[in-house]
XYZ file of N, CA and C in Angstrom:
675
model
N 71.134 69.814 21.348
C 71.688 69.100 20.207
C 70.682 69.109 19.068
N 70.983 68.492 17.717
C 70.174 68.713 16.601
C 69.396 67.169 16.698
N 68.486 67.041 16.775
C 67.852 65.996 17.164
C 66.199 65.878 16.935
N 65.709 64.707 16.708
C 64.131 64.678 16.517
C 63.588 65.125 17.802
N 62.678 65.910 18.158
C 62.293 66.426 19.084
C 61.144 65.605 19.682
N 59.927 65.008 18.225
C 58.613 64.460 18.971
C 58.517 63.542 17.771
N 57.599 62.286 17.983
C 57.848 61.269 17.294
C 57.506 61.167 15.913
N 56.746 62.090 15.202
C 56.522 62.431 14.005
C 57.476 63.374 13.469
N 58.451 63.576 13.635
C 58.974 64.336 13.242
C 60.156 63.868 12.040
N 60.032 64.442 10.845
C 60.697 64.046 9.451
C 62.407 64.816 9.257
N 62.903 65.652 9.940
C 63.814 66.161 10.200
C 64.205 66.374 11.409
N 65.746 66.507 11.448
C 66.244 67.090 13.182
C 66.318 68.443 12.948
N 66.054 69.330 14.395
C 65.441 70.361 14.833
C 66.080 71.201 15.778
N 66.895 72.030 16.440
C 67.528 72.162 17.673
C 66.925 72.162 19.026
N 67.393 71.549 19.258
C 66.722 71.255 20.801
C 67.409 71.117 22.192
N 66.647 71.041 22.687
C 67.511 71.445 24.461
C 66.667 70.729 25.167
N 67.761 69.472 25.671
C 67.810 68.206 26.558
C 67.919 68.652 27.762
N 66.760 68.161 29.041
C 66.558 68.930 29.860
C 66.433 67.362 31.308
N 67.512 67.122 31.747
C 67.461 66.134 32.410
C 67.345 66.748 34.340
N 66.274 65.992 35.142
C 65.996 66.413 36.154
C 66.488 65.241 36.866
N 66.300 65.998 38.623
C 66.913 65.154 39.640
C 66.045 63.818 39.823
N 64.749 63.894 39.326
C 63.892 62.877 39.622
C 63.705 61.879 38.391
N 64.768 62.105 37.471
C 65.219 60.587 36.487
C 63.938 61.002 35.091
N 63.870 62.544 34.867
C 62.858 63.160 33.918
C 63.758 63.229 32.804
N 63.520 63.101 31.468
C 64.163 63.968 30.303
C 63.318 64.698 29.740
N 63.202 66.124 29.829
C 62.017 66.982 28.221
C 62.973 67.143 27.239
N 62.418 66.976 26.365
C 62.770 68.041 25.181
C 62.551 69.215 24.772
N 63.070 70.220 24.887
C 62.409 71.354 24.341
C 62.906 71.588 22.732
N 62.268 72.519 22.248
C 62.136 72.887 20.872
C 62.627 74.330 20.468
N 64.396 74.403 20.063
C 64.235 75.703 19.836
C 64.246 76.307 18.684
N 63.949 77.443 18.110
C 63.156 78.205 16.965
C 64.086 79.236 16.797
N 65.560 79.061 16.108
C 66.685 79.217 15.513
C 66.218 80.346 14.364
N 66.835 81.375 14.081
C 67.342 81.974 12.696
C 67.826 81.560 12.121
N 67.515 81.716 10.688
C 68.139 80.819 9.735
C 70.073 81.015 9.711
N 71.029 80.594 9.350
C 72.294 80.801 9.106
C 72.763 82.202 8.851
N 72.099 82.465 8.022
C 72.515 84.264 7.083
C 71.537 85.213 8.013
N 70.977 84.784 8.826
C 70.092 86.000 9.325
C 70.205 85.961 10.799
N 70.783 87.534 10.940
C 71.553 87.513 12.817
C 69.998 87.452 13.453
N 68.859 88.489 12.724
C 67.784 88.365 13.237
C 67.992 88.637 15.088
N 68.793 89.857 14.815
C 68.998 90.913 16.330
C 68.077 91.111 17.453
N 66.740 91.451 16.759
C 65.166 92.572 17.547
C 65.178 91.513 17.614
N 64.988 89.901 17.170
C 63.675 88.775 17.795
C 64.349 88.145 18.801
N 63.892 87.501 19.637
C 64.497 86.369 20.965
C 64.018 85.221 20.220
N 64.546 84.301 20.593
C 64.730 83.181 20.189
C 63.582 82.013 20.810
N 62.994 81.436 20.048
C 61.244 80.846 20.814
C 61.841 79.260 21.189
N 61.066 79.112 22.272
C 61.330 78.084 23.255
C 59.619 77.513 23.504
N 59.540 76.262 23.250
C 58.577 75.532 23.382
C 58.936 74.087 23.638
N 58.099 73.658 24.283
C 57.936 72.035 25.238
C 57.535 71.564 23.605
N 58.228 70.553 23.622
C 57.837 69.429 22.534
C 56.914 68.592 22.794
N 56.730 67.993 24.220
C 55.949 67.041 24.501
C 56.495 65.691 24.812
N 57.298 65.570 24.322
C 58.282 64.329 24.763
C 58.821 64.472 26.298
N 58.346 63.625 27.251
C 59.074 62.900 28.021
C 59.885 61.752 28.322
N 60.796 61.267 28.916
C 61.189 60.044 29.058
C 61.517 59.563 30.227
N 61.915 58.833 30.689
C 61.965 58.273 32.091
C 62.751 57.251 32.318
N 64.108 57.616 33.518
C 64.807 56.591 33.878
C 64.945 56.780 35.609
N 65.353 55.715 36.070
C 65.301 55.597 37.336
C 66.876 56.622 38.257
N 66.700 57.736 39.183
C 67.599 58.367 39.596
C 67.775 59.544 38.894
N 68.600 60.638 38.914
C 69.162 61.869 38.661
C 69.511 61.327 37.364
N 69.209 62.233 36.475
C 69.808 62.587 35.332
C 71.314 62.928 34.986
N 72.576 62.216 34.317
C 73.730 62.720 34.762
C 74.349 63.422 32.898
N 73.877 62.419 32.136
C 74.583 62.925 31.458
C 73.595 62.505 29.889
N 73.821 63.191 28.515
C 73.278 62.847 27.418
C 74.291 62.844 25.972
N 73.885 62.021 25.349
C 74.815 61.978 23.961
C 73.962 61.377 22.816
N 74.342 61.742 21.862
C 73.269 61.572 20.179
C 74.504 60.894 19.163
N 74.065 59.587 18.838
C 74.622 58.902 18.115
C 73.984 58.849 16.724
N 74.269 58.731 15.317
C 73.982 58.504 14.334
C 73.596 57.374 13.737
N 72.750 57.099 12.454
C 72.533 55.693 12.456
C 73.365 54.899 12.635
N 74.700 54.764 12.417
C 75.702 53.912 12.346
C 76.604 53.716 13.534
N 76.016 54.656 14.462
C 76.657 54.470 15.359
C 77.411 55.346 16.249
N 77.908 56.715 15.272
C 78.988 57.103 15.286
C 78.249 58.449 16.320
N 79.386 58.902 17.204
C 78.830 59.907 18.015
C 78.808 61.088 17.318
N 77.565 61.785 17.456
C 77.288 63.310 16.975
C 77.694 64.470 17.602
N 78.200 65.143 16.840
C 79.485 66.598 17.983
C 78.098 67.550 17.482
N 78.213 67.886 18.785
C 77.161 69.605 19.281
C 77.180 70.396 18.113
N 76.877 71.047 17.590
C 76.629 71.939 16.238
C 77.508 72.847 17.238
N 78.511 73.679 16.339
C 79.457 75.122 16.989
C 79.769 76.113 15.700
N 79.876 77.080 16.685
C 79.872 78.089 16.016
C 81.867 78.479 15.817
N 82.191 78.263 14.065
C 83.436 79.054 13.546
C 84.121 79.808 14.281
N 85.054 79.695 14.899
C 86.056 81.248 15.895
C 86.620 81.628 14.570
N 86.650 83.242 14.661
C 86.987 84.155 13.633
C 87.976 84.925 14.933
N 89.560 85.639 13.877
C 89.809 86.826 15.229
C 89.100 88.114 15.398
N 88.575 88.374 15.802
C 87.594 89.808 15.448
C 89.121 90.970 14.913
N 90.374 90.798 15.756
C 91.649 91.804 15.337
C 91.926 91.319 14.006
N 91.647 90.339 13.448
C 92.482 89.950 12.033
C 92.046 91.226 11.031
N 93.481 91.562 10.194
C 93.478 92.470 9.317
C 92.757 92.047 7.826
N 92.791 90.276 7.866
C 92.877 89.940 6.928
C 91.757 90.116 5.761
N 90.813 90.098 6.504
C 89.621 90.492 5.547
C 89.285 91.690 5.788
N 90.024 93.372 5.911
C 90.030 94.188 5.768
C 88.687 94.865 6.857
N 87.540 95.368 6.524
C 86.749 95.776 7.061
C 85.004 95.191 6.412
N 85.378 93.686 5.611
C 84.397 93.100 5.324
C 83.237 92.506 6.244
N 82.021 93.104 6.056
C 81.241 92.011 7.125
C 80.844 90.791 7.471
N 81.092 90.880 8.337
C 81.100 89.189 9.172
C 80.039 88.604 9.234
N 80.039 87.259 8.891
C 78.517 86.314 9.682
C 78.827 85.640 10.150
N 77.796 85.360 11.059
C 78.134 84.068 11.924
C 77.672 82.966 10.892
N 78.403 81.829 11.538
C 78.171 80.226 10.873
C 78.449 79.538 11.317
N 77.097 78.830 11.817
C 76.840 77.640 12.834
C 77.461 76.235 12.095
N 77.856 75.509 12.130
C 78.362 74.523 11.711
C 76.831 73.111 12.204
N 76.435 72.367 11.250
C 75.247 71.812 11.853
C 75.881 70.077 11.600
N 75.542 69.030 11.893
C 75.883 67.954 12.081
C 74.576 67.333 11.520
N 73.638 67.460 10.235
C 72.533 66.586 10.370
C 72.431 65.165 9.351
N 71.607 64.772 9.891
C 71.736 63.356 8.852
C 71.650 64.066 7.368
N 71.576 63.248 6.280
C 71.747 63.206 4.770
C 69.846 63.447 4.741
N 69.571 64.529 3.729
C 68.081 64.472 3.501
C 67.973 63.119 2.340
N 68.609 62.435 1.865
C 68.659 61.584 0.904
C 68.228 60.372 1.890
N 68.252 60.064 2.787
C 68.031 58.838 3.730
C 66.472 58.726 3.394
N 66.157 57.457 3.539
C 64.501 57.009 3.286
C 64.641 57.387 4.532
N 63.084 57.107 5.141
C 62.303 57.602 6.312
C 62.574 56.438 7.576
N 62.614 56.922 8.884
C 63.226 55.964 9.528
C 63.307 56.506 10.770
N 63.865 55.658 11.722
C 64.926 56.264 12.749
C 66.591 56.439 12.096
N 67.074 57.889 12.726
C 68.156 57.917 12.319
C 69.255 58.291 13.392
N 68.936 58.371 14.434
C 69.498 58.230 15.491
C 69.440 57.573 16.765
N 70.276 57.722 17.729
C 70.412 56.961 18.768
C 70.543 57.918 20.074
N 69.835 58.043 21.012
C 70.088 58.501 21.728
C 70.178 58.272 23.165
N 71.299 58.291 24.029
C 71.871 58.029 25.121
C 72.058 58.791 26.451
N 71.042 57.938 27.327
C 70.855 59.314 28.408
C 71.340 57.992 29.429
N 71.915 58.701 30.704
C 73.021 57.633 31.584
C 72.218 58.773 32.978
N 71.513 58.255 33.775
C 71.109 58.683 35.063
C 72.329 58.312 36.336
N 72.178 58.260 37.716
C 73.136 57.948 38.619
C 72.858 56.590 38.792
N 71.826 55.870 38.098
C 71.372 54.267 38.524
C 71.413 53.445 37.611
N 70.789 53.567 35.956
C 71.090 53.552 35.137
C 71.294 53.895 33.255
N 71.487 53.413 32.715
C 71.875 54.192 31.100
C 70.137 53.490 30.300
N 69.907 54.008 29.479
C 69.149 54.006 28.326
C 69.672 54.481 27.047
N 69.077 53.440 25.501
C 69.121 54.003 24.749
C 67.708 54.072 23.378
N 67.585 54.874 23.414
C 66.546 55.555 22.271
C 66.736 56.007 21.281
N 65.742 55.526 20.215
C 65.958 55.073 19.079
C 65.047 56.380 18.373
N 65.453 56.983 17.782
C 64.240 58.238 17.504
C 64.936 58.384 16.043
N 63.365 58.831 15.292
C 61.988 59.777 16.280
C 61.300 59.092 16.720
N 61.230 57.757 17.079
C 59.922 56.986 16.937
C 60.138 56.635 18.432
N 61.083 57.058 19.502
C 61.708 56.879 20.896
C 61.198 55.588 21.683
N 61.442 54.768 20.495
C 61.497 53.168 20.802
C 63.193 53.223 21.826
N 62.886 52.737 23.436
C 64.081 52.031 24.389
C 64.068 50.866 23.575
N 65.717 51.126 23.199
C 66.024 49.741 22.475
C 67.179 48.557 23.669
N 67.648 49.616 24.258
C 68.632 49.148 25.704
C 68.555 49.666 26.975
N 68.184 49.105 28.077
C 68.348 49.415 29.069
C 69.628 48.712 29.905
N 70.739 49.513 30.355
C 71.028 48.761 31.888
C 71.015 49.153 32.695
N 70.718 48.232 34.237
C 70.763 48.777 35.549
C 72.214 48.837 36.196
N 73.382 49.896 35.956
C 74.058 50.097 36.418
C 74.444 49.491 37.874
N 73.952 50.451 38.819
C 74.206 49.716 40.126
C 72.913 50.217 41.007
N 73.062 49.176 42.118
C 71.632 49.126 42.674
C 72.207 49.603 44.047
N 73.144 49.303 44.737
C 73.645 48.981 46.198
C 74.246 50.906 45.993
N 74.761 51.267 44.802
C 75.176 52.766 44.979
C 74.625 53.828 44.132
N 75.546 54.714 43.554
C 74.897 55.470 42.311
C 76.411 56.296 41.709
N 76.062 56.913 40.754
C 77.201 56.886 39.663
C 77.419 58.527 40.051
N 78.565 58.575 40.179
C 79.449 60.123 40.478
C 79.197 60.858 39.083
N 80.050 59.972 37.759
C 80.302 60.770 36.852
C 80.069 59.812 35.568
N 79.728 60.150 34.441
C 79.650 59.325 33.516
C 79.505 60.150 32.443
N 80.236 59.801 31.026
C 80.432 60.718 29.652
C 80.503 59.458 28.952
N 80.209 60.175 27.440
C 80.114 59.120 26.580
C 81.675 59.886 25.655
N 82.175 58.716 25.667
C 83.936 59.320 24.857
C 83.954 58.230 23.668
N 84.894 58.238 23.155
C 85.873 57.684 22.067
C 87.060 56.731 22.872
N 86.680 55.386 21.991
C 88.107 54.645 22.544
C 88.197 53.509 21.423
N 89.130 53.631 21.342
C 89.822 52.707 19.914
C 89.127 52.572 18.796
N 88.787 53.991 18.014
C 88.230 54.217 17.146
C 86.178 53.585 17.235
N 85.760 54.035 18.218
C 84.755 53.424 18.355
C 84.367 54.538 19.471
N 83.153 53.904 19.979
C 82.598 54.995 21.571
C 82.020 54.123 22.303
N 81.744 54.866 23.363
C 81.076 54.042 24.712
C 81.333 55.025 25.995
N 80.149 54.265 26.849
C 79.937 55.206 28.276
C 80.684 54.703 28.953
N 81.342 55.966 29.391
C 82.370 55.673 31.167
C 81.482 56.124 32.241
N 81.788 55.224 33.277
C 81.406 55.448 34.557
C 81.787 55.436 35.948
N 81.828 56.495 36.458
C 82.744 56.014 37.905
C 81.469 56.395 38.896
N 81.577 55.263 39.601
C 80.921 55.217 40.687
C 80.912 55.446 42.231
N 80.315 55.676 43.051
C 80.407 56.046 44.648
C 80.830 55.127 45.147
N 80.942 53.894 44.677
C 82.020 52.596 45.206
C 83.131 52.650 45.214
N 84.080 53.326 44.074
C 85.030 53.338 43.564
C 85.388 52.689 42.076
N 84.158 52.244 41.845
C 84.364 51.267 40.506
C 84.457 52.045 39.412
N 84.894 52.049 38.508
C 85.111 52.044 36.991
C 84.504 51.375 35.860
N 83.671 51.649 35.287
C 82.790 50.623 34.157
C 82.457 51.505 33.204
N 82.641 50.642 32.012
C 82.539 51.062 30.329
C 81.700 50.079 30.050
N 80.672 50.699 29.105
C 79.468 50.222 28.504
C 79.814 50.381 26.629
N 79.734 49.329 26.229
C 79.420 49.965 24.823
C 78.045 50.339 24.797
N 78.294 51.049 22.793
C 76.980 52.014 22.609
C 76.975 51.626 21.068
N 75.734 51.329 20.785
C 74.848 51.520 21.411
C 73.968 50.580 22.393
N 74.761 49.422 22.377
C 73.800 48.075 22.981
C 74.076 48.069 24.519
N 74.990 48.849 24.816
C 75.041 48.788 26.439
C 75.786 47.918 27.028
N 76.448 46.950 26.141
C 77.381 45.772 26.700
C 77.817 46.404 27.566
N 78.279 45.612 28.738
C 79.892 45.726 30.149
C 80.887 45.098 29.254
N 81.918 46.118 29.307
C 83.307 45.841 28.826
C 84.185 46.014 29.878
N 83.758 46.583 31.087
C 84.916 46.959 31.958
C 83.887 46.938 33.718
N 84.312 46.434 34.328
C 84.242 46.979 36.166
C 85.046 46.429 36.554
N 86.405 47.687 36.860
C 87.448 47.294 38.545
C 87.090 48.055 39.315
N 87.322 47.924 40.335
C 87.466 48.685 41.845
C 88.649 49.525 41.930
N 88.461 50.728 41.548
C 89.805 51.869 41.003
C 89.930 52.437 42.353
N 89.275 53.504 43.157
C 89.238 54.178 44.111
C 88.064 54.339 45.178
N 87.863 53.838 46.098
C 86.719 54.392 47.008
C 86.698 56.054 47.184
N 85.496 56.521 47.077
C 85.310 58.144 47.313
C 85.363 58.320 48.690
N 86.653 58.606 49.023
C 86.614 58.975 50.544
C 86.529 60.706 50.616
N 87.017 61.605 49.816
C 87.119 62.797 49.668
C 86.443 63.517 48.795
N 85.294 64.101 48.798
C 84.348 64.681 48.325
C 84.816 65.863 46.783
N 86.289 66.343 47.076
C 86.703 66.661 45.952
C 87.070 65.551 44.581
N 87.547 64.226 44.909
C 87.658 63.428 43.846
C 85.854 63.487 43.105
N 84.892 63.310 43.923
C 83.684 63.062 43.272
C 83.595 64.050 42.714
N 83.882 65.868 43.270
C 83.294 66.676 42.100
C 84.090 67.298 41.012
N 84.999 66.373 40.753
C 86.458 66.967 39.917
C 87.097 65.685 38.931
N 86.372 64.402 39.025
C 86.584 63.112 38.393
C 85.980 63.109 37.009
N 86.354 63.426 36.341
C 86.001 63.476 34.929
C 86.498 62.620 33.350
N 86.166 62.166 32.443
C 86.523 61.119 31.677
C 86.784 61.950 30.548
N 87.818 61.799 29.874
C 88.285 62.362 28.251
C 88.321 61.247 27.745
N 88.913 61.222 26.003
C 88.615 60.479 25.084
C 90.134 59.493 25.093
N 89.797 58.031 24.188
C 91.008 57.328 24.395
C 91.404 56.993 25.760
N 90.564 56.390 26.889
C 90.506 55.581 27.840
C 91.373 56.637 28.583
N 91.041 57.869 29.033
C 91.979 58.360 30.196
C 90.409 59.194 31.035
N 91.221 59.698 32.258
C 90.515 60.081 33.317
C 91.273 60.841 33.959
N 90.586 62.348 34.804
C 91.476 62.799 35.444
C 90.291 63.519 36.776
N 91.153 63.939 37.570
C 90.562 64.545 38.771
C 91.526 64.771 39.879
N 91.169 65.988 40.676
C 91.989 66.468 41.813
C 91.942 65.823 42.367
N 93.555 65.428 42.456
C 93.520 64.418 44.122
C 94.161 65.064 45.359
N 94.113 66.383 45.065
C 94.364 67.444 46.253
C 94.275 69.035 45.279
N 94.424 69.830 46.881
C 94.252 71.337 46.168
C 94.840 71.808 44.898
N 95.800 71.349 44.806
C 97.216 71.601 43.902
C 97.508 70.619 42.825
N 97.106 68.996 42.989
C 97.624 68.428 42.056
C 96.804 67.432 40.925
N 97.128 67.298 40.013
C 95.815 66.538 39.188
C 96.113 65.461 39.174
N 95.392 64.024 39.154
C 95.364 62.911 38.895
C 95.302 62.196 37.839
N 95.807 61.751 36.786
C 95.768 61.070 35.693
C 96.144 59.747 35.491
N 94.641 59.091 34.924
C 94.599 57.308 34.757
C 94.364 57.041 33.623
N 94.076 56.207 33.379
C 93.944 54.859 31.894
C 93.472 53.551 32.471
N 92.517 53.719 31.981
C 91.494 52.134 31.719
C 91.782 51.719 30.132
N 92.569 51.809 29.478
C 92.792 51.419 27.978
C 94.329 50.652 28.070
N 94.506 49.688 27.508
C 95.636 48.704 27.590
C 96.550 49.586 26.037
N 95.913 50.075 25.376
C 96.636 50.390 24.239
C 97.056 51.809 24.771
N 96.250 52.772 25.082
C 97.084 54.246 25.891
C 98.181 53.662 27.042
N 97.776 52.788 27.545
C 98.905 52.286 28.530
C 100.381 52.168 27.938
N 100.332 51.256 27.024
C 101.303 51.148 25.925
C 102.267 51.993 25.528
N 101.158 53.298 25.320
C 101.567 54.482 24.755
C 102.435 55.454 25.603
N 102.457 55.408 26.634
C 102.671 56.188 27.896
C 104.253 55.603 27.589
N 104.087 54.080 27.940
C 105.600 53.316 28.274
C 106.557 53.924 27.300
């Protein structure tokens, strides 16, 4: 993601969030061509930033919030049809689409960043990677699956757990907004196929053949009826 990499740092940078089984985050630092330049012959430079961080359990999942709050989408690259006639035999560039703060902002932290292990969530405040929230999820189990989505014009972390529970965290402060007891993991395919989309839904195989679809949101509920 485009993100402060090390704590002096006056701009975001591309980088690659590197979460391990033993509750590690690095940052690495990568060293991009500019927009207009394919820059073919060079490979692309990869260096340790120096930043570590540390939460308790496996690393599960990461997300970059903006000052205000608002979740930051991955920088992507334009789909063009390569068959389109339309621009004749003109040459093509690529164009990364970038997501960065305003260079007009005074100096500061300008993001938020959200890393959710199998035990529990953190959030960091960078560049200056002041933990501004910690919670301890669960102690007695550990967390199957967890994404940070969109729900009623706002965001927050979902979580399903090896209990069967269900819990939503807001973001960035980490509040509990939600734990029921949805499903016990008796079948090893629900754990690796249970996954969270945006607007309070969830889905996962609940056999070879068929998909499962829920709602933890009272207003998608609504919507369904």
């Amino acid at each position: 993601m485009e993100s402060f990499a090390r704590k002096n740092d006056s701009a975001v940078s591309s980088c690659l969030w590197v979460g391990t089984g033993l509750g590690m985050v690095i940052i690495l630092s990568l060293n991009l061509p500019a927009s207009d330049d394919l820059r073919q012959s060079e490979p692309v430079m990869v260096s340790p930033s120096g930043t570590v961080l540390t939460l308790k359990g496996a690393v599960l999942t990461f997300a970059c919030l903006d000052c205000m709050g608002t979740l930051t989408h991955r920088p992507y690259e334009v789909w063009r049809d390569p068959h389109s006639a339309d621009d004749g035999d003109k040459t093509r560039k690529r164009k990364l689409v970038m997501h960065s703060p305003s260079s007009s902002q005074d100096m500061g932290d300008h993001q938020f960043a959200v890393i959710c292990s199998e035990k529990q969530a953190k959030v960091f405040s960078l560049p200056s990677q002041t933990c501004l929230y910690v919670h301890n999820i669960t102690e007695t189990s550990f967390l199957l699956r967890a994404d940070v989505v969109t729900l009623c014009n706002s965001v927050c972390l979902a979580c399903f757990c090896a209990n069967g529970h269900i819990m939503t965290l807001s973001l960035p402060s980490l509040r509990p907004l939600l734990d029921i007891n949805y499903l016990p993991v008796t079948d090893m395919r629900i754990a690796r196929t249970f996954c969270f989309t945006n607007e309070g839904q969830a889905l996962y195989l609940s056999s070879p053949t068929e998909i499962q679809r829920l709602t933890y949101s009272q207003e998608m509920c609504d919507n369904l009826q």
